[in-house]
Every structure is written in structure tokens, then in C-alpha cells.
mmCIF file of C-alpha atoms in Angstrom:
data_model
loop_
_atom_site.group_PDB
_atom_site.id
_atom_site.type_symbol
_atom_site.label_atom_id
_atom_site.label_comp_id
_atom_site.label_asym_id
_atom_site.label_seq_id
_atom_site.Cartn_x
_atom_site.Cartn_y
_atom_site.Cartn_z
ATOM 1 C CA UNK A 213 -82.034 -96.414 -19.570
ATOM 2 C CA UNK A 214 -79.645 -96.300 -16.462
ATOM 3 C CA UNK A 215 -78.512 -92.460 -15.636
ATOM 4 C CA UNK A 216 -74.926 -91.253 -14.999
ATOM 5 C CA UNK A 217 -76.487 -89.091 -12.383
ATOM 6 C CA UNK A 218 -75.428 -90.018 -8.844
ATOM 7 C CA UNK A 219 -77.202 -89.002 -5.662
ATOM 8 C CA UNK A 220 -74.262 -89.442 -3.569
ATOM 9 C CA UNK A 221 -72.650 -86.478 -5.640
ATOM 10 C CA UNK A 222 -68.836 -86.181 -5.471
ATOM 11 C CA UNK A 223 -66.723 -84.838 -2.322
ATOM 12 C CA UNK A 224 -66.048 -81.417 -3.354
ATOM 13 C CA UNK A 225 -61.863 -80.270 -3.029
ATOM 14 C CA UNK A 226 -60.704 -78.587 0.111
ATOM 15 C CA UNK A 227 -58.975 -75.446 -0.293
ATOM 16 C CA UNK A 228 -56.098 -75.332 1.915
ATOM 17 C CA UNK A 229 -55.739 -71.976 3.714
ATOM 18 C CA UNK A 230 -52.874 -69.691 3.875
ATOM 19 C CA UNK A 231 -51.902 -66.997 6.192
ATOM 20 C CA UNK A 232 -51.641 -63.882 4.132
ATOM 21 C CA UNK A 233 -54.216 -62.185 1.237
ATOM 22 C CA UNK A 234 -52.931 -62.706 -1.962
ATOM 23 C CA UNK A 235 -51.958 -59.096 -3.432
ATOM 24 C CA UNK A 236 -53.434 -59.425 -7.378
ATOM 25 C CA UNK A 237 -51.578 -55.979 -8.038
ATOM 26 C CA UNK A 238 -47.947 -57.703 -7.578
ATOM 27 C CA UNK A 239 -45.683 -57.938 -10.410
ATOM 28 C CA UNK A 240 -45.512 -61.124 -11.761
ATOM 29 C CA UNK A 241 -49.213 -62.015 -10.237
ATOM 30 C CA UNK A 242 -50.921 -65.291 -11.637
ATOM 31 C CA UNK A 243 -53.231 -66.655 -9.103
ATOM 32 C CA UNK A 244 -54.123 -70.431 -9.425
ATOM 33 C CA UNK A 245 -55.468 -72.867 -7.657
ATOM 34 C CA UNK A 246 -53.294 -76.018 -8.152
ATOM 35 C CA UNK A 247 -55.440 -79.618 -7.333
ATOM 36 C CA UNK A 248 -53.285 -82.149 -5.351
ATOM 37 C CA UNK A 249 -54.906 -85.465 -5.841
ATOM 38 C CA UNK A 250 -56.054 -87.273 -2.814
ATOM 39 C CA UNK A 251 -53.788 -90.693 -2.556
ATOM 40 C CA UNK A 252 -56.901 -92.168 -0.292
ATOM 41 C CA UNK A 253 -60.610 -92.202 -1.049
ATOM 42 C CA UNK A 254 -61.098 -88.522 0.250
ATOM 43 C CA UNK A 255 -61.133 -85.638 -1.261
ATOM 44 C CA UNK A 256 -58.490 -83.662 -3.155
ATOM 45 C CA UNK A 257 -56.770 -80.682 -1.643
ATOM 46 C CA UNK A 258 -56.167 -77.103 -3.620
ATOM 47 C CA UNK A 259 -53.284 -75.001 -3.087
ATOM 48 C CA UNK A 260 -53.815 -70.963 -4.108
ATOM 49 C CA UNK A 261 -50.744 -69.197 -5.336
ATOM 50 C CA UNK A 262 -50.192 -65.537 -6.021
ATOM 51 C CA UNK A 263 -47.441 -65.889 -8.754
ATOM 52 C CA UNK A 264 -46.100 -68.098 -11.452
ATOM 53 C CA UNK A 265 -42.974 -68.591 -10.015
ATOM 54 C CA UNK A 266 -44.600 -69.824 -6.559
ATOM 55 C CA UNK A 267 -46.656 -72.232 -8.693
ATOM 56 C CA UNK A 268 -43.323 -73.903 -10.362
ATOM 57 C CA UNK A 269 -41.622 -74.100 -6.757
ATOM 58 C CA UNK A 270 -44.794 -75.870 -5.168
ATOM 59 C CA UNK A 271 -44.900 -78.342 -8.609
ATOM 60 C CA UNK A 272 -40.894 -78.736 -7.642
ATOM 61 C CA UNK A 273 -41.215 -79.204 -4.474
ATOM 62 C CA UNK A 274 -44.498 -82.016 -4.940
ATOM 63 C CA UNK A 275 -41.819 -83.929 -7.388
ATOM 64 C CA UNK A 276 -39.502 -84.423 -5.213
ATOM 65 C CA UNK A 277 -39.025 -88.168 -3.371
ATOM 66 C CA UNK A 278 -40.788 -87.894 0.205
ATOM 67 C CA UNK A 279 -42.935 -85.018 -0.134
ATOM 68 C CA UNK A 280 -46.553 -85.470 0.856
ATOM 69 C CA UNK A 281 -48.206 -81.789 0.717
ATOM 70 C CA UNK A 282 -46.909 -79.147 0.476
ATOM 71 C CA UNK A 283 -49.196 -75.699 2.087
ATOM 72 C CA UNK A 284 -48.924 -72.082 0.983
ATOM 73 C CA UNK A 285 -48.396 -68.902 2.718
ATOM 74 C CA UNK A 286 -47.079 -70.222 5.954
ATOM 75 C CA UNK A 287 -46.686 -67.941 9.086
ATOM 76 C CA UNK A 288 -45.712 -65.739 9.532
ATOM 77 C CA UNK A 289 -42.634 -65.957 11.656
ATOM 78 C CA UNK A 290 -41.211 -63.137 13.800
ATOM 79 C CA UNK A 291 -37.281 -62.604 13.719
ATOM 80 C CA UNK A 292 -34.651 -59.462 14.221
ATOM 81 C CA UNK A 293 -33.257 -57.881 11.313
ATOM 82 C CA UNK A 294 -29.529 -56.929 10.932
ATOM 83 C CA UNK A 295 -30.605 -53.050 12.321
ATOM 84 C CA UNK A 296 -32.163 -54.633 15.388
ATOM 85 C CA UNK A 297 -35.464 -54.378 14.103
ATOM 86 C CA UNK A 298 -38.309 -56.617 14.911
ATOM 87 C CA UNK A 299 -40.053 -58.200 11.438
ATOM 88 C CA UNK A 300 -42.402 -60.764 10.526
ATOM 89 C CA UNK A 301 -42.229 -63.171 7.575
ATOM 90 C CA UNK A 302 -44.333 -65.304 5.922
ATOM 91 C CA UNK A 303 -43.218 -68.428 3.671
ATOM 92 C CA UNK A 304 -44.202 -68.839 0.567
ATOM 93 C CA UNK A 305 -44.670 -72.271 0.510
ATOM 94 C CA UNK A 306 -44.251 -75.514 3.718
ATOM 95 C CA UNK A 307 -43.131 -78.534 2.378
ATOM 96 C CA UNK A 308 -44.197 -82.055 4.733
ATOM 97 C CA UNK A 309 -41.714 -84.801 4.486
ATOM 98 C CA UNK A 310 -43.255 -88.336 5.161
ATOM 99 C CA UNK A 311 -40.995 -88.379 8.070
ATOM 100 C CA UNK A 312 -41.980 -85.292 9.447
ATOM 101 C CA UNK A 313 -39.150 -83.068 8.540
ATOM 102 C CA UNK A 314 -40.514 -79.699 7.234
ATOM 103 C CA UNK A 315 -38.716 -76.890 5.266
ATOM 104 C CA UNK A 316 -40.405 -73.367 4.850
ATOM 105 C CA UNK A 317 -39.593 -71.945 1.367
ATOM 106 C CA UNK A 318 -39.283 -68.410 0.461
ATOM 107 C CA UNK A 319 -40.204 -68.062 -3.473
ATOM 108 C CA UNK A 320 -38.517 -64.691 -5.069
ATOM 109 C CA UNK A 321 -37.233 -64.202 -8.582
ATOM 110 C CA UNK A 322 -33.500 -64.170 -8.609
ATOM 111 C CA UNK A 323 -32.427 -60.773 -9.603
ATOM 112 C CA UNK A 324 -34.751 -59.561 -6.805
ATOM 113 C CA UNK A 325 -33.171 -62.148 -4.232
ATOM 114 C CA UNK A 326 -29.622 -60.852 -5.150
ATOM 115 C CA UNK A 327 -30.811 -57.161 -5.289
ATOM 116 C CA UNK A 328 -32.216 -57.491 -1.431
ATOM 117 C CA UNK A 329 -29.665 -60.075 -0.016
ATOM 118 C CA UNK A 330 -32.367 -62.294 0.926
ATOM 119 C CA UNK A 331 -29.834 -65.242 1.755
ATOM 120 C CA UNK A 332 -28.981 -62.815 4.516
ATOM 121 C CA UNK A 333 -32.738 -61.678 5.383
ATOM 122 C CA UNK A 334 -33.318 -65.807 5.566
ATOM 123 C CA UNK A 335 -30.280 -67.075 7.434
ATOM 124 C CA UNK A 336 -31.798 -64.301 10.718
ATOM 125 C CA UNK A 337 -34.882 -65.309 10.414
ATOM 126 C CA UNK A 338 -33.808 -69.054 10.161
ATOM 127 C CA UNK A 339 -32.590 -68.347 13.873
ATOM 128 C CA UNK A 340 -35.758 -67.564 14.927
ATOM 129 C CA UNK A 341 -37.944 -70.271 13.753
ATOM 130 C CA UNK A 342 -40.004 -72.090 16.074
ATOM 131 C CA UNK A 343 -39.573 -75.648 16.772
ATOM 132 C CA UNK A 344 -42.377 -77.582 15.033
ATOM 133 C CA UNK A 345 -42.757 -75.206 12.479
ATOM 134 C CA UNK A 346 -39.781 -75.915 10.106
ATOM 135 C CA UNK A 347 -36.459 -77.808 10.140
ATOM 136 C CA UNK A 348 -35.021 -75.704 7.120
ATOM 137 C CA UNK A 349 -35.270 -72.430 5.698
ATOM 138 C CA UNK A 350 -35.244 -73.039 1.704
ATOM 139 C CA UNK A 351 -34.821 -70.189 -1.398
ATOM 140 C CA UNK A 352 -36.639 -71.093 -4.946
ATOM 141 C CA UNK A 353 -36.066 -68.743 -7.493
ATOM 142 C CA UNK A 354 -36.279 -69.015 -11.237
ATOM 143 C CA UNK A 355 -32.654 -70.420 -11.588
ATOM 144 C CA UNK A 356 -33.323 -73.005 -9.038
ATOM 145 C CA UNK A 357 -34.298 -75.477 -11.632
ATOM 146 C CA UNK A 358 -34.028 -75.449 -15.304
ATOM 147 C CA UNK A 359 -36.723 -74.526 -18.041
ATOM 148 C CA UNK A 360 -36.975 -78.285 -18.751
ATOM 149 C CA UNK A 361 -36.979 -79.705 -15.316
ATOM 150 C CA UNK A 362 -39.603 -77.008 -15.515
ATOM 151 C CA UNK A 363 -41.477 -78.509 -18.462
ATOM 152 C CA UNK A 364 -41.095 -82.043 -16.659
ATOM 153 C CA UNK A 365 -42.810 -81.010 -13.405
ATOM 154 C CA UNK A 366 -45.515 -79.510 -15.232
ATOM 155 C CA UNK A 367 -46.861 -83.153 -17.467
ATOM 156 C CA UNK A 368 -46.319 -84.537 -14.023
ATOM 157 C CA UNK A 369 -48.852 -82.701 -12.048
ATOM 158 C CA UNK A 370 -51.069 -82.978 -14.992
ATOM 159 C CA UNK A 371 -50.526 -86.677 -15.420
ATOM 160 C CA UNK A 372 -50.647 -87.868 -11.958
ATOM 161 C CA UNK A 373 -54.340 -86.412 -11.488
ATOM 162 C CA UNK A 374 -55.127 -89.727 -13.540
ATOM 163 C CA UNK A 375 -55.375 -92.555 -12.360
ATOM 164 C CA UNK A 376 -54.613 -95.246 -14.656
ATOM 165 C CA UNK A 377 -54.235 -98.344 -12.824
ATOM 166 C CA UNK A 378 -53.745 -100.592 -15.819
ATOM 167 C CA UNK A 379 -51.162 -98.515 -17.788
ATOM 168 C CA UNK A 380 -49.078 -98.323 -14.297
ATOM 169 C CA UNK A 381 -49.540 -102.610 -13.980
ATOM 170 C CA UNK A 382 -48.417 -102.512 -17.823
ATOM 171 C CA UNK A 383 -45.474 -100.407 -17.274
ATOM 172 C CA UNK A 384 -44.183 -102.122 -14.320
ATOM 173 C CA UNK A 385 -44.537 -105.500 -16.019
ATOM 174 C CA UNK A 386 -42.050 -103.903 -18.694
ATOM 175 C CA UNK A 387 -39.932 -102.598 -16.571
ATOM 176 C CA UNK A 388 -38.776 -105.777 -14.537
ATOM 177 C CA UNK A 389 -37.815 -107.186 -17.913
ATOM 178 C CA UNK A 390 -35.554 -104.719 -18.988
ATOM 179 C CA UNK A 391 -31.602 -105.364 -18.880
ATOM 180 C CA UNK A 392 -29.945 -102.089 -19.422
ATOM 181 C CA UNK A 393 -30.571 -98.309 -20.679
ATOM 182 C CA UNK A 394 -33.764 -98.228 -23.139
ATOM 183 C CA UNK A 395 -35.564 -95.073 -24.735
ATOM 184 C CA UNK A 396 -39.107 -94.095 -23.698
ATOM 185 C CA UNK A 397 -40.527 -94.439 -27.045
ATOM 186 C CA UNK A 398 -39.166 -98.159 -27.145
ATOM 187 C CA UNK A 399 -40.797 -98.603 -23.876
ATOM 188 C CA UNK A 400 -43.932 -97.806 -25.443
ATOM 189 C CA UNK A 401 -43.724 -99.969 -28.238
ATOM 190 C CA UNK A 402 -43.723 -102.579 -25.592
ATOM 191 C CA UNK A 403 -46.249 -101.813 -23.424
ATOM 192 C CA UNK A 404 -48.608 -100.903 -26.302
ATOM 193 C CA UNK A 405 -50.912 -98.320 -25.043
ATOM 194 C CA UNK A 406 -49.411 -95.343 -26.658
ATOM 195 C CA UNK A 407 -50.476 -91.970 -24.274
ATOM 196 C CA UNK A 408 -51.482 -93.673 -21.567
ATOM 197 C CA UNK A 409 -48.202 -96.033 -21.643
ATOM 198 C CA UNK A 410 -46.148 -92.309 -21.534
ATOM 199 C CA UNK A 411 -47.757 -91.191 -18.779
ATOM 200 C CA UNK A 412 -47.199 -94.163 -16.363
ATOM 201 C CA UNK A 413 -43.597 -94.087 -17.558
ATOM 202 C CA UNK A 414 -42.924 -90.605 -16.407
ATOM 203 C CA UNK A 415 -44.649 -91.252 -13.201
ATOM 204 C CA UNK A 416 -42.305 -94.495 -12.616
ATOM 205 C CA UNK A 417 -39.672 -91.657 -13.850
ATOM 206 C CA UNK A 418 -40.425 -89.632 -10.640
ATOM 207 C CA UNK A 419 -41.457 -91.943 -8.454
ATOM 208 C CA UNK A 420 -37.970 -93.660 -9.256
ATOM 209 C CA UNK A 421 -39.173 -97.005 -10.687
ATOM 210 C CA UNK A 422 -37.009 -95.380 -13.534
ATOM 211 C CA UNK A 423 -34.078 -93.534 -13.725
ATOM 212 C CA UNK A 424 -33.548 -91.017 -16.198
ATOM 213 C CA UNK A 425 -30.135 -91.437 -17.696
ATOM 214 C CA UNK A 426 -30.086 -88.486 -20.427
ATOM 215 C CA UNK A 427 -30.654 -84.874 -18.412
ATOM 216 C CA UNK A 428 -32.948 -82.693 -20.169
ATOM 217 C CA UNK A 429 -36.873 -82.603 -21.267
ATOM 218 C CA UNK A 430 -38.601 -86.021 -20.906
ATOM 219 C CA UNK A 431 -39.833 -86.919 -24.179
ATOM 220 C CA UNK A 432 -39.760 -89.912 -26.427
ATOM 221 C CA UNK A 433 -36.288 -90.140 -27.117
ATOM 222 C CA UNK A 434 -35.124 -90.122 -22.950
ATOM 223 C CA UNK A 435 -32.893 -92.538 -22.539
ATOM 224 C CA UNK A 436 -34.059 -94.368 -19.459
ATOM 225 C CA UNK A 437 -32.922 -97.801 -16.739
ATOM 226 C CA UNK A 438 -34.310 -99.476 -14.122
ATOM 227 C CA UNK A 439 -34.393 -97.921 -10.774
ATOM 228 C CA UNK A 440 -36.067 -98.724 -7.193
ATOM 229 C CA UNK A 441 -38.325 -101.572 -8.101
ATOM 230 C CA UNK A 442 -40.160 -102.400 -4.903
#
């Protein structure tokens, strides 16, 4: 009988450190480590968040075309407030471009953003950034994306932790015969692998093999085209 039990074990995730303690008494609190897959054969990197909302703006963030990592709790940063006063800041979140272009992101709900003039609070200490440490200062809050871009980023992070080599060969073999816009569920039917075929179609979705034509939640009725085949 052969055994599933390797002695080579499996490379265990590294946790990617940030520069503040998370405070579990804030409003809004939800730590939770979020898994970033490793593209390569090593091993795959967690991000700890403090909040829900910092957990949507890394997933938005990760989605977008470019992106490599994103860190957490970056900084802090020293700047001069509008009094004169001399503050530190730390980012919420450090987004990587491929082509090294950084942008630190400061995660606050919306009412609270409004409330405290952060726009203001981030434009001084967007003066004082270092060079090397970001080319843009960013704001997420909760009206930064909608509820179902929301939804969307959410399947993706779950999906894309799967690799599924043959489901993204199948997809792509569809896809360079298609003349036109086409729904997701058709797209299925002609891939034939049901789940799996859905979730290599979203990630073509976001990795822009496929354009999304019809805004809203990606489901089986998305009305979809060709995009950047390579």
C-alpha cells in the first residue's frame, strides 16, 4: 500500500510583517490572515489585517492588472500637520506594481474619512513621503468600489488559490474561437467542466483574457468578449 505521507513535508506560508500591533478593540475589528498564492514553486505569503474593510481594499487592490503583492501596515511615515505639528502615519496597506511603482493606501470607512478630512491629512503627508517608499498616496473606503465588485474580488481570491491547469488550457481554447459578446454560462456549455470551467473564466475575466461587457456581479448570465489574448 503506497502512503500519502511525504517526508519532505510542505513549505509552510510566510507571514508578511507589518509595522504596527493590530488593536482587536477597534470598531469594525476582523483580523484575518489572507493567503496570497505563490506564482513560483515557493511558498505562499499571508497578509494580517485588523478590519474588514482593510481586507476588501487588499482583495481590490490584488485584482487589479499589475499588482504583484501587496504588504500591510506600512511605515510609518513622518509629516507636518496643518497646526505645524510633527505626526507619524502608518499605511494601511503598500501596493508593488510589476514595474516598480508603489502606492501606500490609507483604508478608513467613508463617513469617518469625511468626518476627519483625511483627503487633507493625506495630501501633507503625501509631501513628505520618502523616495523609494511610495509614488502615490491612495484612499479606500467602503464607497470605493461597489458591493458587487465586492462580491467579485472575493470568488477571485478564493478561486485563484487553485490551480487548475487544465480548466485554464480548456478555457483559453474556447476563448480564441469566439466571434463576439457570449454569456458565461454558454461558455461553460462549451468547455464542459461545469465549476471548474467558471472558475478559469473569471480568472481570464481579471486577468483580461475576457472582458466583461455587462457591469455588475459575475455570475452565469455575464455577458462577456474576448480581450488581451497573448
Amino acid at each position: 500500500m503506497s502512503s500519502i505521507i511525504s517526508t519532505q513535508g510542505f513549505p509552510q506560508p510566510v507571514f508578511l510583517p507589518g509595522a504596527r500591533a493590530i488593536n482587536r478593540r477597534t470598531k469594525g475589528h476582523g483580523t484575518s490572515n489572507v493567503v496570497l498564492p505563490n506564482e513560483g514553486w515557493g511558498p505562499n505569503h499571508v497578509v494580517s489585517v485588523e478590519a474588514i474593510l482593510e481586507r476588501k481594499g487588499l482583495q481590490h487592490y490584488l485584482s487589479q492588472p499589475g499588482i504583484v503583492k501587496v504588504t500591510g501596515q506600512a511605515g510609518p511615515v513622518g509629516y507636518v500637520d496643518a497646526d505645524g505639528n510633527r505626526k507619524k502615519h502608518t499605511f494601511d496597506l503598500l501596493a508593488h506594481r510589476s514595474d516598480g511603482y508603489k502606492i501606500a493606501v490609507a483604508v478608513k470607512p467613508f463617513e469617518t474619512a469625511v468626518r476627519d478630512r483625511l483627503d487633507l491629512t493625506l495630501q501633507q503627508i503625501a509631501a513628505c513621503v520618502p523616495a523609494g517608499f511610495a509614488n502615490e498616496v491612495a484612499l479606500f473606503t467602503d464607497r470605493t468600489i461597489s458591493r458587487q465588485q465586492q462580491v467579485n474580488n472575493s470568488r477571485y481570491h478564493a478561486i485563484r488559490r487553485i490551480a487548475d491547469q487544465e480548466a485554464e488550457l480548456a478555457v483559453e481554447r474556447v476563448i480564441r474561437q469566439l466571434n463576439g459578446n457570449t454569456t458565461i454560462s454558454d461558455l461553460i456549455d462549451a468547455v464542459g467542466l461545469a465549476g471548474r470551467a467558471y472558475g478559469a473564466i473569471l480568472n481570464s475575466i481579471y486577468r483580461g483574457v475576457l472582458h466583461q461587457v455587462s457591469a455588475g456581479l459575475i455570475d452565469y448570465g455575464t455577458v462577456v468578449r474576448v480581450g488581451a489574448l497573448s
